[in-house]
Amino acid sequence: MPNNYNNWCPEIYRGLFVDRHNNQNVMVAPCCQAIGNVESNESFNFETNAYLNNLRDQFDQGLKPTTCRRCWEAEDAGAKSRRQSAIEFYKVEPSNNVMLESLDFSATWACNCACVMCGDRKSTRL
């Protein structure tokens, strides 16, 4: 069990961002800010997924995975990161328990908003 909030993120253990990649695959990540991984539509399991378990292992070892670099960069710049916001939102003590509580799903890979929430990397407009 993690002993503090300095290197813990509830999204790793509780959240899932799913973005349609094509008809057979989805891009999954612990949140919309993280770098995702392409997975098969038919074989994904939140608790046993190798990509997510690798991230969980890195957090458990006190590492800062590059997959979550947007949070680390925001915190290094003195801004509040999604990780810190998620800690406030869930209002729970750090824990390694894996339990899906939050799902952010994008049904299509086409987006022309280039909005502040996800940024231009998710937009097909540019």
JSON list of C-alpha atoms in Angstrom, two decimals:
[
{"chain": "A", "resi": 1, "resn": "MET", "atom": "CA", "xyz": [0.00, 0.00, 0.00]},
{"chain": "A", "resi": 2, "resn": "PRO", "atom": "CA", "xyz": [1.36, 3.43, -0.89]},
{"chain": "A", "resi": 3, "resn": "ASN", "atom": "CA", "xyz": [2.16, 5.53, 2.13]},
{"chain": "A", "resi": 4, "resn": "ASN", "atom": "CA", "xyz": [1.51, 9.01, 0.72]},
{"chain": "A", "resi": 5, "resn": "TYR", "atom": "CA", "xyz": [0.09, 11.02, -2.15]},
{"chain": "A", "resi": 6, "resn": "ASN", "atom": "CA", "xyz": [3.46, 12.10, -3.59]},
{"chain": "A", "resi": 7, "resn": "ASN", "atom": "CA", "xyz": [3.56, 9.30, -6.13]},
{"chain": "A", "resi": 8, "resn": "TRP", "atom": "CA", "xyz": [0.07, 7.81, -6.18]},
{"chain": "A", "resi": 9, "resn": "CYS", "atom": "CA", "xyz": [-2.78, 8.32, -8.60]},
{"chain": "A", "resi": 10, "resn": "PRO", "atom": "CA", "xyz": [-6.30, 6.95, -8.10]},
{"chain": "A", "resi": 11, "resn": "GLU", "atom": "CA", "xyz": [-6.84, 6.91, -11.87]},
{"chain": "A", "resi": 12, "resn": "ILE", "atom": "CA", "xyz": [-4.28, 4.10, -12.21]},
{"chain": "A", "resi": 13, "resn": "TYR", "atom": "CA", "xyz": [-6.39, 1.86, -9.96]},
{"chain": "A", "resi": 14, "resn": "ARG", "atom": "CA", "xyz": [-9.92, 3.25, -10.49]},
{"chain": "A", "resi": 15, "resn": "GLY", "atom": "CA", "xyz": [-10.20, 5.03, -13.84]},
{"chain": "A", "resi": 16, "resn": "LEU", "atom": "CA", "xyz": [-10.19, 4.10, -17.51]},
{"chain": "A", "resi": 17, "resn": "PHE", "atom": "CA", "xyz": [-10.15, 6.23, -20.63]},
{"chain": "A", "resi": 18, "resn": "VAL", "atom": "CA", "xyz": [-11.23, 4.40, -23.79]},
{"chain": "A", "resi": 19, "resn": "ASP", "atom": "CA", "xyz": [-10.87, 6.03, -27.19]},
{"chain": "A", "resi": 20, "resn": "ARG", "atom": "CA", "xyz": [-11.96, 4.22, -30.34]},
{"chain": "A", "resi": 21, "resn": "HIS", "atom": "CA", "xyz": [-8.92, 3.56, -32.51]},
{"chain": "A", "resi": 22, "resn": "ASN", "atom": "CA", "xyz": [-10.51, 1.60, -35.35]},
{"chain": "A", "resi": 23, "resn": "ASN", "atom": "CA", "xyz": [-13.19, -1.08, -35.71]},
{"chain": "A", "resi": 24, "resn": "GLN", "atom": "CA", "xyz": [-11.14, -3.78, -34.00]},
{"chain": "A", "resi": 25, "resn": "ASN", "atom": "CA", "xyz": [-9.13, -1.83, -31.43]},
{"chain": "A", "resi": 26, "resn": "VAL", "atom": "CA", "xyz": [-9.42, 0.81, -28.76]},
{"chain": "A", "resi": 27, "resn": "MET", "atom": "CA", "xyz": [-6.83, 3.10, -27.20]},
{"chain": "A", "resi": 28, "resn": "VAL", "atom": "CA", "xyz": [-6.87, 2.71, -23.41]},
{"chain": "A", "resi": 29, "resn": "ALA", "atom": "CA", "xyz": [-5.25, 4.78, -20.69]},
{"chain": "A", "resi": 30, "resn": "PRO", "atom": "CA", "xyz": [-5.90, 5.48, -17.02]},
{"chain": "A", "resi": 31, "resn": "CYS", "atom": "CA", "xyz": [-7.19, 8.95, -18.00]},
{"chain": "A", "resi": 32, "resn": "CYS", "atom": "CA", "xyz": [-7.47, 11.22, -21.03]},
{"chain": "A", "resi": 33, "resn": "GLN", "atom": "CA", "xyz": [-4.20, 12.96, -20.13]},
{"chain": "A", "resi": 34, "resn": "ALA", "atom": "CA", "xyz": [-2.06, 9.81, -20.20]},
{"chain": "A", "resi": 35, "resn": "ILE", "atom": "CA", "xyz": [-0.41, 8.28, -23.24]},
{"chain": "A", "resi": 36, "resn": "GLY", "atom": "CA", "xyz": [-2.62, 5.38, -24.27]},
{"chain": "A", "resi": 37, "resn": "ASN", "atom": "CA", "xyz": [-2.00, 1.91, -25.58]},
{"chain": "A", "resi": 38, "resn": "VAL", "atom": "CA", "xyz": [-3.88, 0.19, -28.43]},
{"chain": "A", "resi": 39, "resn": "GLU", "atom": "CA", "xyz": [-5.78, -2.89, -27.27]},
{"chain": "A", "resi": 40, "resn": "SER", "atom": "CA", "xyz": [-8.16, -5.37, -28.89]},
{"chain": "A", "resi": 41, "resn": "ASN", "atom": "CA", "xyz": [-11.88, -4.68, -28.45]},
{"chain": "A", "resi": 42, "resn": "GLU", "atom": "CA", "xyz": [-12.51, -8.31, -27.57]},
{"chain": "A", "resi": 43, "resn": "SER", "atom": "CA", "xyz": [-9.86, -9.17, -25.00]},
{"chain": "A", "resi": 44, "resn": "PHE", "atom": "CA", "xyz": [-9.58, -6.17, -22.69]},
{"chain": "A", "resi": 45, "resn": "ASN", "atom": "CA", "xyz": [-9.77, -6.70, -18.91]},
{"chain": "A", "resi": 46, "resn": "PHE", "atom": "CA", "xyz": [-9.28, -3.70, -16.58]},
{"chain": "A", "resi": 47, "resn": "GLU", "atom": "CA", "xyz": [-7.88, -5.74, -13.68]},
{"chain": "A", "resi": 48, "resn": "THR", "atom": "CA", "xyz": [-5.45, -7.91, -15.63]},
{"chain": "A", "resi": 49, "resn": "ASN", "atom": "CA", "xyz": [-4.43, -5.73, -18.58]},
{"chain": "A", "resi": 50, "resn": "ALA", "atom": "CA", "xyz": [-0.63, -5.85, -19.04]},
{"chain": "A", "resi": 51, "resn": "TYR", "atom": "CA", "xyz": [-0.33, -2.15, -20.00]},
{"chain": "A", "resi": 52, "resn": "LEU", "atom": "CA", "xyz": [-2.27, -0.93, -16.95]},
{"chain": "A", "resi": 53, "resn": "ASN", "atom": "CA", "xyz": [-0.57, -3.43, -14.63]},
{"chain": "A", "resi": 54, "resn": "ASN", "atom": "CA", "xyz": [2.83, -2.20, -15.83]},
{"chain": "A", "resi": 55, "resn": "LEU", "atom": "CA", "xyz": [1.80, 1.36, -14.93]},
{"chain": "A", "resi": 56, "resn": "ARG", "atom": "CA", "xyz": [0.52, 0.21, -11.55]},
{"chain": "A", "resi": 57, "resn": "ASP", "atom": "CA", "xyz": [3.82, -1.58, -10.90]},
{"chain": "A", "resi": 58, "resn": "GLN", "atom": "CA", "xyz": [5.78, 1.58, -11.76]},
{"chain": "A", "resi": 59, "resn": "PHE", "atom": "CA", "xyz": [3.68, 3.65, -9.35]},
{"chain": "A", "resi": 60, "resn": "ASP", "atom": "CA", "xyz": [4.03, 0.95, -6.67]},
{"chain": "A", "resi": 61, "resn": "GLN", "atom": "CA", "xyz": [7.82, 1.19, -7.06]},
{"chain": "A", "resi": 62, "resn": "GLY", "atom": "CA", "xyz": [7.72, 4.97, -6.55]},
{"chain": "A", "resi": 63, "resn": "LEU", "atom": "CA", "xyz": [8.53, 5.69, -10.20]},
{"chain": "A", "resi": 64, "resn": "LYS", "atom": "CA", "xyz": [6.98, 8.40, -12.35]},
{"chain": "A", "resi": 65, "resn": "PRO", "atom": "CA", "xyz": [5.93, 6.69, -15.60]},
{"chain": "A", "resi": 66, "resn": "THR", "atom": "CA", "xyz": [6.46, 8.72, -18.76]},
{"chain": "A", "resi": 67, "resn": "THR", "atom": "CA", "xyz": [2.94, 7.67, -19.75]},
{"chain": "A", "resi": 68, "resn": "CYS", "atom": "CA", "xyz": [1.74, 10.16, -17.13]},
{"chain": "A", "resi": 69, "resn": "ARG", "atom": "CA", "xyz": [4.22, 12.90, -18.02]},
{"chain": "A", "resi": 70, "resn": "ARG", "atom": "CA", "xyz": [1.55, 15.60, -18.43]},
{"chain": "A", "resi": 71, "resn": "CYS", "atom": "CA", "xyz": [0.80, 15.38, -14.70]},
{"chain": "A", "resi": 72, "resn": "TRP", "atom": "CA", "xyz": [4.46, 15.38, -13.70]},
{"chain": "A", "resi": 73, "resn": "GLU", "atom": "CA", "xyz": [5.17, 18.37, -15.97]},
{"chain": "A", "resi": 74, "resn": "ALA", "atom": "CA", "xyz": [2.18, 20.31, -14.59]},
{"chain": "A", "resi": 75, "resn": "GLU", "atom": "CA", "xyz": [3.26, 19.64, -11.01]},
{"chain": "A", "resi": 76, "resn": "ASP", "atom": "CA", "xyz": [6.88, 20.57, -11.75]},
{"chain": "A", "resi": 77, "resn": "ALA", "atom": "CA", "xyz": [5.60, 23.88, -13.14]},
{"chain": "A", "resi": 78, "resn": "GLY", "atom": "CA", "xyz": [3.58, 24.52, -9.97]},
{"chain": "A", "resi": 79, "resn": "ALA", "atom": "CA", "xyz": [0.19, 23.84, -11.56]},
{"chain": "A", "resi": 80, "resn": "LYS", "atom": "CA", "xyz": [-2.45, 21.42, -10.31]},
{"chain": "A", "resi": 81, "resn": "SER", "atom": "CA", "xyz": [-2.35, 18.19, -12.29]},
{"chain": "A", "resi": 82, "resn": "ARG", "atom": "CA", "xyz": [-5.16, 15.81, -13.13]},
{"chain": "A", "resi": 83, "resn": "ARG", "atom": "CA", "xyz": [-3.53, 13.37, -10.68]},
{"chain": "A", "resi": 84, "resn": "GLN", "atom": "CA", "xyz": [-3.87, 15.88, -7.86]},
{"chain": "A", "resi": 85, "resn": "SER", "atom": "CA", "xyz": [-7.44, 16.71, -8.89]},
{"chain": "A", "resi": 86, "resn": "ALA", "atom": "CA", "xyz": [-8.33, 13.01, -8.93]},
{"chain": "A", "resi": 87, "resn": "ILE", "atom": "CA", "xyz": [-6.96, 12.58, -5.40]},
{"chain": "A", "resi": 88, "resn": "GLU", "atom": "CA", "xyz": [-9.26, 15.40, -4.25]},
{"chain": "A", "resi": 89, "resn": "PHE", "atom": "CA", "xyz": [-12.22, 13.99, -6.22]},
{"chain": "A", "resi": 90, "resn": "TYR", "atom": "CA", "xyz": [-12.02, 10.41, -4.93]},
{"chain": "A", "resi": 91, "resn": "LYS", "atom": "CA", "xyz": [-11.31, 11.48, -1.32]},
{"chain": "A", "resi": 92, "resn": "VAL", "atom": "CA", "xyz": [-9.72, 8.15, -0.46]},
{"chain": "A", "resi": 93, "resn": "GLU", "atom": "CA", "xyz": [-6.49, 7.08, 1.17]},
{"chain": "A", "resi": 94, "resn": "PRO", "atom": "CA", "xyz": [-3.81, 5.73, -1.19]},
{"chain": "A", "resi": 95, "resn": "SER", "atom": "CA", "xyz": [-4.48, 2.09, -2.01]},
{"chain": "A", "resi": 96, "resn": "ASN", "atom": "CA", "xyz": [-3.36, -0.49, -4.57]},
{"chain": "A", "resi": 97, "resn": "ASN", "atom": "CA", "xyz": [-6.87, -1.98, -4.80]},
{"chain": "A", "resi": 98, "resn": "VAL", "atom": "CA", "xyz": [-7.94, -2.25, -8.44]},
{"chain": "A", "resi": 99, "resn": "MET", "atom": "CA", "xyz": [-11.61, -1.38, -8.84]},
{"chain": "A", "resi": 100, "resn": "LEU", "atom": "CA", "xyz": [-13.07, 0.35, -11.91]},
{"chain": "A", "resi": 101, "resn": "GLU", "atom": "CA", "xyz": [-15.06, 3.36, -10.71]},
{"chain": "A", "resi": 102, "resn": "SER", "atom": "CA", "xyz": [-14.65, 5.86, -13.54]},
{"chain": "A", "resi": 103, "resn": "LEU", "atom": "CA", "xyz": [-15.02, 5.35, -17.28]},
{"chain": "A", "resi": 104, "resn": "ASP", "atom": "CA", "xyz": [-14.39, 8.01, -19.92]},
{"chain": "A", "resi": 105, "resn": "PHE", "atom": "CA", "xyz": [-15.40, 6.62, -23.33]},
{"chain": "A", "resi": 106, "resn": "SER", "atom": "CA", "xyz": [-15.10, 8.18, -26.78]},
{"chain": "A", "resi": 107, "resn": "ALA", "atom": "CA", "xyz": [-17.33, 6.42, -29.32]},
{"chain": "A", "resi": 108, "resn": "THR", "atom": "CA", "xyz": [-15.58, 7.74, -32.41]},
{"chain": "A", "resi": 109, "resn": "TRP", "atom": "CA", "xyz": [-12.06, 8.65, -33.42]},
{"chain": "A", "resi": 110, "resn": "ALA", "atom": "CA", "xyz": [-13.19, 11.84, -35.17]},
{"chain": "A", "resi": 111, "resn": "CYS", "atom": "CA", "xyz": [-13.11, 15.10, -33.19]},
{"chain": "A", "resi": 112, "resn": "ASN", "atom": "CA", "xyz": [-12.80, 18.60, -34.54]},
{"chain": "A", "resi": 113, "resn": "CYS", "atom": "CA", "xyz": [-12.80, 20.54, -31.30]},
{"chain": "A", "resi": 114, "resn": "ALA", "atom": "CA", "xyz": [-9.09, 20.80, -30.43]},
{"chain": "A", "resi": 115, "resn": "CYS", "atom": "CA", "xyz": [-10.33, 21.91, -27.03]},
{"chain": "A", "resi": 116, "resn": "VAL", "atom": "CA", "xyz": [-8.47, 22.65, -23.84]},
{"chain": "A", "resi": 117, "resn": "MET", "atom": "CA", "xyz": [-9.63, 19.42, -22.15]},
{"chain": "A", "resi": 118, "resn": "CYS", "atom": "CA", "xyz": [-7.80, 16.93, -24.37]},
{"chain": "A", "resi": 119, "resn": "GLY", "atom": "CA", "xyz": [-5.71, 19.26, -26.50]},
{"chain": "A", "resi": 120, "resn": "ASP", "atom": "CA", "xyz": [-4.99, 19.23, -30.20]},
{"chain": "A", "resi": 121, "resn": "ARG", "atom": "CA", "xyz": [-3.41, 15.76, -30.06]},
{"chain": "A", "resi": 122, "resn": "LYS", "atom": "CA", "xyz": [-6.96, 14.29, -29.96]},
{"chain": "A", "resi": 123, "resn": "SER", "atom": "CA", "xyz": [-8.31, 16.47, -32.76]},
{"chain": "A", "resi": 124, "resn": "THR", "atom": "CA", "xyz": [-8.75, 15.53, -36.40]},
{"chain": "A", "resi": 125, "resn": "ARG", "atom": "CA", "xyz": [-9.32, 19.20, -37.24]},
{"chain": "A", "resi": 126, "resn": "LEU", "atom": "CA", "xyz": [-5.68, 20.25, -37.40]}
]
